[in-house]
Coordinates of C-alpha atoms in Angstrom, one line a residue:
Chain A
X509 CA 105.6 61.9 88.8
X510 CA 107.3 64.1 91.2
X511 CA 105.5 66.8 93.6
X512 CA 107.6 69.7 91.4
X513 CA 106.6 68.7 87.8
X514 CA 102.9 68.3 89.2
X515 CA 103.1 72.0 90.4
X516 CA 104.7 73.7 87.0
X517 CA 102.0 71.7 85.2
X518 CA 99.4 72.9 87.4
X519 CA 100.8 76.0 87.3
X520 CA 101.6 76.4 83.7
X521 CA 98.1 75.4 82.9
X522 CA 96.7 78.0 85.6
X523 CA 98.5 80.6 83.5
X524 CA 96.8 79.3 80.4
X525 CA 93.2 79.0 82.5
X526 CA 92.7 82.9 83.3
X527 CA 88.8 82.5 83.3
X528 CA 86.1 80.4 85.3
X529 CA 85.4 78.6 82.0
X530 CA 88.5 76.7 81.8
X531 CA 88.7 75.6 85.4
X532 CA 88.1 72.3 85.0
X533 CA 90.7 71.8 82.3
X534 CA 93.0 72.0 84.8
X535 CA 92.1 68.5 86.1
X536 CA 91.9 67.0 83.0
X537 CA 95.3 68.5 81.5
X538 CA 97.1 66.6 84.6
X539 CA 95.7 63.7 83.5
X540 CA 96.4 64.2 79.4
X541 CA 99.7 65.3 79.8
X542 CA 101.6 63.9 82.8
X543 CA 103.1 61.1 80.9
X544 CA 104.4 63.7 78.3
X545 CA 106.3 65.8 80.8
X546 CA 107.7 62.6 82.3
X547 CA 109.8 62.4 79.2
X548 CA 110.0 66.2 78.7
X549 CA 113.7 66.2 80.1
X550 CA 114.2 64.0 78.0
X551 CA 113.6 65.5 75.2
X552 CA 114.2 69.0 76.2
X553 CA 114.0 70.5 72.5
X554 CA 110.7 68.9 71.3
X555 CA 108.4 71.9 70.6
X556 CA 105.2 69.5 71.2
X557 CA 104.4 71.8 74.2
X558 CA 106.3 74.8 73.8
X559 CA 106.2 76.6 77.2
X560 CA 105.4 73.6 79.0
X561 CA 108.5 72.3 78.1
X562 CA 110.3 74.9 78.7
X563 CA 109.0 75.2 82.1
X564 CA 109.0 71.7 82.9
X565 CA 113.1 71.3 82.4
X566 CA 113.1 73.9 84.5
X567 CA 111.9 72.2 87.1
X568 CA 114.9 70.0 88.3
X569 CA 116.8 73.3 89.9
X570 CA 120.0 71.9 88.5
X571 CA 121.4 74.2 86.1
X572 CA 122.3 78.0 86.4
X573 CA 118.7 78.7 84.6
X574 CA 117.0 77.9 87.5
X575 CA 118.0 81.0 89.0
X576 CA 117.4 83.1 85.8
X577 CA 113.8 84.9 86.2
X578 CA 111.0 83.7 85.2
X579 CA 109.4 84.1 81.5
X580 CA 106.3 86.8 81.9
X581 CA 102.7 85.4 81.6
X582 CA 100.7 85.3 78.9
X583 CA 98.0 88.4 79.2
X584 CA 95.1 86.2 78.1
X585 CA 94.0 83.0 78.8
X586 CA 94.3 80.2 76.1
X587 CA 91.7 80.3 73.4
X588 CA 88.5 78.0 73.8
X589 CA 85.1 77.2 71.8
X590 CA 81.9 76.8 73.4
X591 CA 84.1 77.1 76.4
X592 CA 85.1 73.9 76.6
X593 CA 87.0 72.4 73.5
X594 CA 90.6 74.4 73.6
X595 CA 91.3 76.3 69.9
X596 CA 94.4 74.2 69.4
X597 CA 92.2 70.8 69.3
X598 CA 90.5 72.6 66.4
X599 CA 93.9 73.4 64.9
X600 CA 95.2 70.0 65.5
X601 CA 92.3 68.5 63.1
X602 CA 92.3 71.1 60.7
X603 CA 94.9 69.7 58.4
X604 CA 93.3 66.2 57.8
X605 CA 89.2 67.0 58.3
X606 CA 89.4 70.7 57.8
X607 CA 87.1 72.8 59.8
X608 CA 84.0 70.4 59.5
X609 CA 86.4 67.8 61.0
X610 CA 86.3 68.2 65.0
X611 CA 82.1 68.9 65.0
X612 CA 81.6 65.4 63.1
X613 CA 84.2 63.7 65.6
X614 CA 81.9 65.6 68.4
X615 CA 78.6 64.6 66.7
X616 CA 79.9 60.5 65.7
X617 CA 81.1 60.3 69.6
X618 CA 77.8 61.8 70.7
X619 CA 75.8 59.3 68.9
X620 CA 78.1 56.3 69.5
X621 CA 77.9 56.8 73.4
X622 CA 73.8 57.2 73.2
X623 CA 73.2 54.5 70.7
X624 CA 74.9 52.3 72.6
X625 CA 74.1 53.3 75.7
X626 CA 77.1 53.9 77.1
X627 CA 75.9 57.2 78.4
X628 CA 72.0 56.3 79.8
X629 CA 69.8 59.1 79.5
X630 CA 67.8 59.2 83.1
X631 CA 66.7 61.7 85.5
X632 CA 70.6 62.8 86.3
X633 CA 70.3 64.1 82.6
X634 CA 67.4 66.2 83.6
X635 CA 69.2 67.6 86.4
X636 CA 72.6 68.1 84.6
X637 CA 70.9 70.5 81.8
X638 CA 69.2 72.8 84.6
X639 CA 72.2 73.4 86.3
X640 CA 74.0 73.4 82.9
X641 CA 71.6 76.0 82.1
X642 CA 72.1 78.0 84.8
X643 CA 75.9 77.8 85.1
X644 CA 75.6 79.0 81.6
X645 CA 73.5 81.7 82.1
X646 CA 75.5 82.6 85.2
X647 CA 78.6 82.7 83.2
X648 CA 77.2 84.5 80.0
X649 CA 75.7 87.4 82.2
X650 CA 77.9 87.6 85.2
X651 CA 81.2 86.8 84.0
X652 CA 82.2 89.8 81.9
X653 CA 81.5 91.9 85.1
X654 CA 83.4 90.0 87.6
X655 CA 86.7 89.4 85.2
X656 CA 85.8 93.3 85.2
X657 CA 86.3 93.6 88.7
X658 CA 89.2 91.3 89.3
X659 CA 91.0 93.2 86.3
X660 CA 90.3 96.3 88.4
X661 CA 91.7 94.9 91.7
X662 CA 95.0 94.1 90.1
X663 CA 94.9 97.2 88.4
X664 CA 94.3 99.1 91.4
X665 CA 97.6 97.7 92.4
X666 CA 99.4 98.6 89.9
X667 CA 98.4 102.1 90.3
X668 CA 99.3 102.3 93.9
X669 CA 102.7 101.9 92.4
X670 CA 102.9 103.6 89.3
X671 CA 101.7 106.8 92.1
X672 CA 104.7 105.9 94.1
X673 CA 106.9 106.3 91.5
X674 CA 104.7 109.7 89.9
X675 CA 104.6 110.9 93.4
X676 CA 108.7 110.6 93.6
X677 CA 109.5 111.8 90.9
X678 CA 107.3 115.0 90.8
X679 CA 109.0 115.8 94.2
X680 CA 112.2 115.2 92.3
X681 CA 111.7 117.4 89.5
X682 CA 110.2 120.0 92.2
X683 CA 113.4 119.3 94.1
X684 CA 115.4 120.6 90.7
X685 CA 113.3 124.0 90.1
X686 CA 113.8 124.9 93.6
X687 CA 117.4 124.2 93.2
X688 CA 117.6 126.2 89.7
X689 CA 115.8 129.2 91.3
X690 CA 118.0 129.3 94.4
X691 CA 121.1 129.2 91.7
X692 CA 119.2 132.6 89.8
X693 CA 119.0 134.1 92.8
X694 CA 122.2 133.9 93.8
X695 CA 123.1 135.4 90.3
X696 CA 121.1 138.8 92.0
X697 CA 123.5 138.8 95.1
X698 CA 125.4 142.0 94.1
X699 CA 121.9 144.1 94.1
X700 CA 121.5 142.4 97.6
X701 CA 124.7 143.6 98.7
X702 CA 124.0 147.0 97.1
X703 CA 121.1 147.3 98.9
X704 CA 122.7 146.4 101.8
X705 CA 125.7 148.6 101.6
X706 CA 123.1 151.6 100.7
X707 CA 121.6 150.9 104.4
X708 CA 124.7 150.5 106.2
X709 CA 125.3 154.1 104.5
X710 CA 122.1 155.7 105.2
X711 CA 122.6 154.6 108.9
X712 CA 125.9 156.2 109.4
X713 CA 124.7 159.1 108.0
X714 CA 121.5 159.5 109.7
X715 CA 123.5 159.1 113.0
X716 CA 126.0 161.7 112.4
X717 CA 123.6 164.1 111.6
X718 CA 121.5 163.6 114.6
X719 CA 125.2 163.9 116.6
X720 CA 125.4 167.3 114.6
X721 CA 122.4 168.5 115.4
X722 CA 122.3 167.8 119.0
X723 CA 125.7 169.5 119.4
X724 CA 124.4 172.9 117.6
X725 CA 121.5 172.7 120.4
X726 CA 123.9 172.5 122.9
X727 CA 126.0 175.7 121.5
X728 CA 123.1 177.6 121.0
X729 CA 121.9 177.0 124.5
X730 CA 125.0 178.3 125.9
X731 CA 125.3 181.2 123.9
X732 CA 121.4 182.1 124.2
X733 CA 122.5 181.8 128.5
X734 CA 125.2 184.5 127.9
X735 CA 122.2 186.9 125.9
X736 CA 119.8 186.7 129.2
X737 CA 122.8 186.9 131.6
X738 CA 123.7 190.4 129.6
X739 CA 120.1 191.3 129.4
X740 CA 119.3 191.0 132.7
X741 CA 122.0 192.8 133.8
X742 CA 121.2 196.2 131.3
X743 CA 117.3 195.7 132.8
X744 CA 118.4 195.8 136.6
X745 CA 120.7 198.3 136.3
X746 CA 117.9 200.4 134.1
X747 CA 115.7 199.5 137.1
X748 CA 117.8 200.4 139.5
X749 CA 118.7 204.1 138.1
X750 CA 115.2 204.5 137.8
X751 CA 114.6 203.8 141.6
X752 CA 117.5 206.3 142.7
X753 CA 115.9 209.1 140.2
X754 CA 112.8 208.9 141.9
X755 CA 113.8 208.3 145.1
X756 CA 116.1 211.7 144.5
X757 CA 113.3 213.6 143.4
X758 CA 110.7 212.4 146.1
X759 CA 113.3 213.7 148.5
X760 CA 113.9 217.1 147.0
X761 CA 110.2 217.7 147.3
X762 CA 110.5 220.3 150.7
X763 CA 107.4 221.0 152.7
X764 CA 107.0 224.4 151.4
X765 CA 107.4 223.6 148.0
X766 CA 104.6 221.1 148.6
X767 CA 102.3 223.6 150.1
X768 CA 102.7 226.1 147.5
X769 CA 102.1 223.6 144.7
X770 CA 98.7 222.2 146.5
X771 CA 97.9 226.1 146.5
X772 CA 98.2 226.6 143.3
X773 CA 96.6 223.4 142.1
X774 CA 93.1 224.4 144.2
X775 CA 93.3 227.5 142.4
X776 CA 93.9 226.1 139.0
X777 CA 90.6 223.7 140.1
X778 CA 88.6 226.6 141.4
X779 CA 89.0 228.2 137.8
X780 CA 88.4 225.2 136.0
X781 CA 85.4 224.9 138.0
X782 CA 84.1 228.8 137.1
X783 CA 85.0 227.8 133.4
X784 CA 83.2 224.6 133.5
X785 CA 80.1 226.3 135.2
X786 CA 79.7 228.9 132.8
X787 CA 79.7 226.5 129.7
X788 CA 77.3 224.2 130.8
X789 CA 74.9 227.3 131.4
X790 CA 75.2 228.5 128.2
Chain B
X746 CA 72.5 51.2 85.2
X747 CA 69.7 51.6 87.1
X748 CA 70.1 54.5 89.7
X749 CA 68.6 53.7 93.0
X750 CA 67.6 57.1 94.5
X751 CA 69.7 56.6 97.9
X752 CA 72.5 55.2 95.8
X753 CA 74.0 58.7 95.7
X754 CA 74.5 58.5 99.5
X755 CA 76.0 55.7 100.0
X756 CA 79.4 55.9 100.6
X757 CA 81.2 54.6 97.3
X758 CA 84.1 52.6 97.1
X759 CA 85.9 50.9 94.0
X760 CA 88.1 47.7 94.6
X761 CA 88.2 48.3 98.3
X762 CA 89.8 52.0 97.9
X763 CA 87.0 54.7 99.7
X764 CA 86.0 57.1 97.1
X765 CA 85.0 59.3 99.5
X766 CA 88.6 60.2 100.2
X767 CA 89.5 61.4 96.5
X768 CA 86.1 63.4 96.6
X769 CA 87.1 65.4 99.9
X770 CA 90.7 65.8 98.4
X771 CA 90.0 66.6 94.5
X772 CA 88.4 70.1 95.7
X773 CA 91.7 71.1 97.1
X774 CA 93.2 71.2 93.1
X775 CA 90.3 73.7 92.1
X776 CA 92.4 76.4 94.5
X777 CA 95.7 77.5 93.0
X778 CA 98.1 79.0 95.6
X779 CA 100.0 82.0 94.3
X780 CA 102.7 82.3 92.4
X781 CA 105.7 84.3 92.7
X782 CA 104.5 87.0 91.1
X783 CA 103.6 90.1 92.0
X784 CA 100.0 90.4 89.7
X785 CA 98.5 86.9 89.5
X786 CA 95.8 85.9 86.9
X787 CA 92.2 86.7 87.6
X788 CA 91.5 83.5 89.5
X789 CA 94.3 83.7 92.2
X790 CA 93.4 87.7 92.6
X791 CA 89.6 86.5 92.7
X792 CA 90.7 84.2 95.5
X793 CA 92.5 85.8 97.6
X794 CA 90.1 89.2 97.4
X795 CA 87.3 86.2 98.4
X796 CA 89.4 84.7 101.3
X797 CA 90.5 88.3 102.6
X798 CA 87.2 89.1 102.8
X799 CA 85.6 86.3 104.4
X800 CA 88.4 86.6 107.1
X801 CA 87.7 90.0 107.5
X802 CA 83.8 89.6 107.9
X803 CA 84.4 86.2 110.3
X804 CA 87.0 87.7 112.8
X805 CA 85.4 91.1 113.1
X806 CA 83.5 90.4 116.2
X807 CA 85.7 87.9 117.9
X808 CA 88.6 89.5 120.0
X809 CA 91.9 89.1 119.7
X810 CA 92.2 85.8 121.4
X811 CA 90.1 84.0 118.8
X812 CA 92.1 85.2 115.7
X813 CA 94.1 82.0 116.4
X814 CA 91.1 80.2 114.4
X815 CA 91.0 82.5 111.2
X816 CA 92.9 80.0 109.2
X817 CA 91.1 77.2 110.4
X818 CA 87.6 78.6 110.4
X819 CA 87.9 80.0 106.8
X820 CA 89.8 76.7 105.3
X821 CA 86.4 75.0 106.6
X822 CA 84.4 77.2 105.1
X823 CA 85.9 77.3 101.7
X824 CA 86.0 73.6 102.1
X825 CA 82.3 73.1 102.4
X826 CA 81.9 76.0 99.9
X827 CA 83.9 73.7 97.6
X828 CA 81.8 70.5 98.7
X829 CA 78.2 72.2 98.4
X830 CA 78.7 73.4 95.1
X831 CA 80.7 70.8 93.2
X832 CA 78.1 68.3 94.2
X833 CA 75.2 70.2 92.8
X834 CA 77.0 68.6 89.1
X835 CA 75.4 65.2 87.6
X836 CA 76.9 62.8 88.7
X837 CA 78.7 63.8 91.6
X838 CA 79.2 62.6 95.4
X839 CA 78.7 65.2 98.1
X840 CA 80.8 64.4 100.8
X841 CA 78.5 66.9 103.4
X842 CA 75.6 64.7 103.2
X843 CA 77.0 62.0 105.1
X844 CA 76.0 62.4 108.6
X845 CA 79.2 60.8 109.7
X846 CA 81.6 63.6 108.1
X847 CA 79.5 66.5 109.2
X848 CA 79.4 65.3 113.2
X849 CA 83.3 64.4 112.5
X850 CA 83.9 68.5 112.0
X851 CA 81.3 69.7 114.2
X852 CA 82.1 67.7 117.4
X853 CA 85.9 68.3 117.7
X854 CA 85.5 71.6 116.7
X855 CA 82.5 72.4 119.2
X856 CA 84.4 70.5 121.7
X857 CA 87.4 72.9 121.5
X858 CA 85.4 76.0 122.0
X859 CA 84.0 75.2 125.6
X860 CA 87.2 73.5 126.5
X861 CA 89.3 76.4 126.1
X862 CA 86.3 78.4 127.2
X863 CA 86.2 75.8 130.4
X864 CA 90.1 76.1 131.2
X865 CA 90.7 79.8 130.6
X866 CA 87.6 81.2 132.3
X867 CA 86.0 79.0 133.6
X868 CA 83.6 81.4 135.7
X869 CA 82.6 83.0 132.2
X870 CA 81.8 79.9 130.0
X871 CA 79.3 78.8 133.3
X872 CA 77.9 82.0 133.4
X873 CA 77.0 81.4 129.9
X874 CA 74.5 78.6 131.5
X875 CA 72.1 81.5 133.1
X876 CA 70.6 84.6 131.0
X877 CA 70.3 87.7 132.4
X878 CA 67.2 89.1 134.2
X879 CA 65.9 85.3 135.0
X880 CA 63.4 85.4 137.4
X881 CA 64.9 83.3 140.8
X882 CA 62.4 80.5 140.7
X883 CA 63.0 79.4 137.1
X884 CA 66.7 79.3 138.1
X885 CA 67.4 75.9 138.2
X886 CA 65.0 74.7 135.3
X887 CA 66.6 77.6 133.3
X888 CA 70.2 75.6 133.9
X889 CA 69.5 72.1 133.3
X890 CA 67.7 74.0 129.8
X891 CA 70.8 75.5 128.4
X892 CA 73.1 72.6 129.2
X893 CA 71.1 70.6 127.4
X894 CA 71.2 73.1 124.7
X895 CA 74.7 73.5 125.7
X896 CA 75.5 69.6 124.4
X897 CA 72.8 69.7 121.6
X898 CA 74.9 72.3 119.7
X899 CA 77.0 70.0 118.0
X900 CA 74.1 67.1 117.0
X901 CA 72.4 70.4 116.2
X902 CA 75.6 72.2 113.2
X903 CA 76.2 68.5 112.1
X904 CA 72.5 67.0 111.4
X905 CA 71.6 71.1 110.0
X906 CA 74.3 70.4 107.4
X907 CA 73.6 67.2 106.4
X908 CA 69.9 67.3 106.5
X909 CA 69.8 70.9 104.0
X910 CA 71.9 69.1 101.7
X911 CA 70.7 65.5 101.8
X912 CA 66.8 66.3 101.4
X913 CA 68.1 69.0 98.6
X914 CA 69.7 66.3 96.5
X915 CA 67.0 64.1 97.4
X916 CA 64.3 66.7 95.6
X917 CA 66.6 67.5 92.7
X918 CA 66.6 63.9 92.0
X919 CA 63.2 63.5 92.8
X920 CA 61.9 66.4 90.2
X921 CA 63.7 65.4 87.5
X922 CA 62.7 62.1 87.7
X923 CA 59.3 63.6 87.4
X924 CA 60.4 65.9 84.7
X925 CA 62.0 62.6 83.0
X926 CA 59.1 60.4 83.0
X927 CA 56.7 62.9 82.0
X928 CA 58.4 64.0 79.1
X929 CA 57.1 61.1 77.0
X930 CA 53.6 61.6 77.5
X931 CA 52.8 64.8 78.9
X932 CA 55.7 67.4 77.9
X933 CA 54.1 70.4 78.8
X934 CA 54.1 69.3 82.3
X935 CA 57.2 68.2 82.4
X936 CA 58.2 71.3 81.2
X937 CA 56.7 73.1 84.0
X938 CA 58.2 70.6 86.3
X939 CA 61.5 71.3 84.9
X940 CA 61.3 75.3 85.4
X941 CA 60.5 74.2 88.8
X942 CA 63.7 72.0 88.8
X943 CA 65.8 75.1 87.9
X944 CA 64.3 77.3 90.5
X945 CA 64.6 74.2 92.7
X946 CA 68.6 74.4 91.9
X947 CA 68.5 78.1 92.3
X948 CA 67.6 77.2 95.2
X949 CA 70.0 74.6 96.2
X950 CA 73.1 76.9 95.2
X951 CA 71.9 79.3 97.6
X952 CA 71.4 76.3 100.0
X953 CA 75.0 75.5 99.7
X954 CA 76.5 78.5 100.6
X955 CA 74.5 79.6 103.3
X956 CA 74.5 76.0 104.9
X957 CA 78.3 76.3 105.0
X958 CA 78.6 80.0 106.1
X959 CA 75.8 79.4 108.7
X960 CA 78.1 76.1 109.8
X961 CA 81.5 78.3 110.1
X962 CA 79.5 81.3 111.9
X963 CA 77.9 79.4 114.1
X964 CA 81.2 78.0 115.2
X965 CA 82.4 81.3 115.6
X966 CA 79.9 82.3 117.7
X967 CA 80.6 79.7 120.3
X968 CA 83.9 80.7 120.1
X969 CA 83.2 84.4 120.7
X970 CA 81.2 83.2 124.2
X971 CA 84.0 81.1 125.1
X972 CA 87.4 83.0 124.4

């Protein structure tokens, strides 16, 4: 038997064995079945072991369908009762003994191997059903739970991919939004420009009328100068004849003139005076 | 056939050919490797989430010199894993409880730890001879102490192993041979003797696992002193 039939065989059968029930299958399938994939490229169409076949022609690595990939796995385990006796044992019988059939052969080759002590019953029979019943119990309690948990590590692998692929192609459809709104708002580039144009004008127009302004200040300053300059001028000159009156006058004032009016003012004061007297007596 | 109750530890052999070899080897068949696949079925995830995590657990505290004995450390343990539990069936031969197997993994492997331990520092691993804070006088004594306990390690992981599992066979056999006999004539004993047999193998599983994972940690330690 060469090393790379051994492996599909124990390989193929792993895919079949997907719980703890069936490990030790495995060991008797290599020795059941090893002769019959000797033969099997031989007789590459027998359908005796379907996949096994299949697989086990594969095995040479001589023709192109080596390189073809590989069939997917079955998602369950193969069938068993009492999780030893594979379902296809039962199915094998059927035909001849019916369903009855495989429990007598069970029963008949119990009996046979006690009766004629084949099988002695001794204290290694009293220490195979404790740990048979524990191993069952084990198996009955715990096993749901842990084929539970193994399901959820490979799932959780599964979904660290499927988010890979969620996560890209959210960014992807993200990616085409953005794209569609930057295409709307270009369609709005003529209000932009608008707008724009509308600044530009409002710019201009502020500065020209600050220009305008600043040049009527600098008009009216000049022509308000010329208004003092003239205004000045009619107040001195005012001023001035005013001086030269006076200073005329003062001067025209002689001495006698200047005694006779003080004359007559003491006079004038001495009257007042009688006047003023005689009405505060009365 | 009459079953002898140290007939289980002798060392079989049909025509000439050492059993003991196909029961070391046939272990090895019960591990699939992985396919190339990218989701196995639940025995090679359940496998390789066990191994991952043993690894993990084993090489946390040794440095990174010592992660050159992950693969070697964990293949022992699942092997004695393997070994422990497969011989707890009827009917079975336990490799581990032959003294002679159990001294053949623990001496080389001991060996290796101090010589590296020896030939890259060697200052360390003799350092290793004297605990801290030991009072001046007890100096010497304290020495001769822990080289002594220094070469005892070895005897010490190899007769551990094979004692736990050879006087834990010897009492499985031993109770149901009780249970056995008594179930003639007295079967309500022998049905208390039989729940003490399946707490017994309770008992034994345990047994097997921690035997093993005491034997690879163990190891490890010494190698964490010496590396």
């Amino acid at each position: 038997m060469k090393r790379g039939e051994m492996v599909f065989i124990k390989e193929d059968t792993i895919c079949m064995c997907c719980n703890f029930k069936e490990i030790f299958y495995v060991v008797l399938a290599i020795h059941f079945f090893d002769f019959r994939i000797r033969a099997a490229s031989a007789f590459k169409g027998s359908s005796a072991l379907g996949a096994g076949v299949l697989h086990a022609s594969r095995s040479l690595h001589t023709s192109q369908q080596s390189l073809a990939p590989l069939p997917p796995l079955p998602e369950k385990g193969g069938k068993v009762r009492y999780g030893l006796i594979p379902e296809e044992f039962f199915q094998f019988l059927y035909p001849k003994t019916g369903v009855t059939g495989p429990y007598m052969l069970g029963t008949g080759l119990l009996t046979y191997l006690l009766s004629k002590e084949i099988y002695v019953i001794n204290h290694e029979t009293v220490a195979a059903a404790s740990i048979g019943i524990i191993i069952i119990y084990g198996i009955k309690k715990y096993g749901p739970s842990v084929a539970a948990f193994i399901d959820k590590l490979n799932e959780e692998k599964v979904a660290k991919a499927q988010e890979v692929k969620d996560t890209a192609m959210k960014c992807l459809d993200q990616a085409v939004q953005n794209e569609k709104k930057e295409q709307w708002r270009v369609d709005g580039r003529h209000m932009l420009f608008d707008a724009k144009r509308n600044n530009v004008a409002m710019l201009l127009e502020i500065n020209f009328r600050e220009r305008l302004h600043m040049v009527t200040n600098e008009v009216k300053k000049r022509l308000d100068y010329q208004i003092d300059v003239q205004n000045l001028k009619k107040r001195m000159e005012q001023e001035h004849m005013i001086n030269w009156v006076e200073k005329n006058v003062v001067r025209s004032i002689t001495p006698q003139q200047e005694k006779e009016s003080i004359a007559k003012c003491i006079s004038d004061l001495k009257i007042l005076a009688k006047a003023t007297q005689a009405r505060a007596t009365v | 056939m009459m079953l002898n109750f140290f007939d289980q530890f002798a060392s079989q052999s049909l025509l000439g050919i050492p059993l003991i070899a196909i029961a070391m080897l046939v272990p090895w068949l019960l591990f699939p490797s992985p396919y190339k696949r990218w989701l196995n079925n639940r025995l090679i995830t359940f496998q390789y989430w066990f191994i991952s995590r043993a690894t993990n657990q084993l090489m946390l505290p040794l440095n990174i010199n010592a992660h050159k004995w992950a693969l070697i450390l964990v293949a022992l343990l699942l092997f004695l894993i393997t070994l422990n539990l497969l011989g707890l069936l009827p009917y079975t031969f336990t490799p581990t409880t032959q003294l002679s197997m159990n001294m053949a993994l623990a001496v080389p492997l001991w060996l290796a730890t101090v010589l590296i331990g020896m030939r890259n520092q060697p200052t360390h691993s003799m350092a290793h001879l004297l605990p801290e804070g030991t009072p001046t006088l007890l100096i010497p004594i304290l020495i001769i102490i822990e080289t002594i306990s220094l070469f005892i390690r070895p005897l010490a992981l190899g007769v551990r192993l094979t004692a736990n599992l050879t006087a834990g066979h010897l009492l499985i056999q031993l109770i149901s041979t009780a249970t056995f006999v008594m179930l003639s004539f007295m079967p309500t004993i022998a049905m208390l003797t039989f729940i003490v047999l399946a707490l017994l193998t309770l008992l034994e599983i345990a047994v097997a696992m921690i035997q093993a994972y005491v034997f690879v940690l163990l190891l490890s330690l010494y190698l964490q002193e010496n590396v």
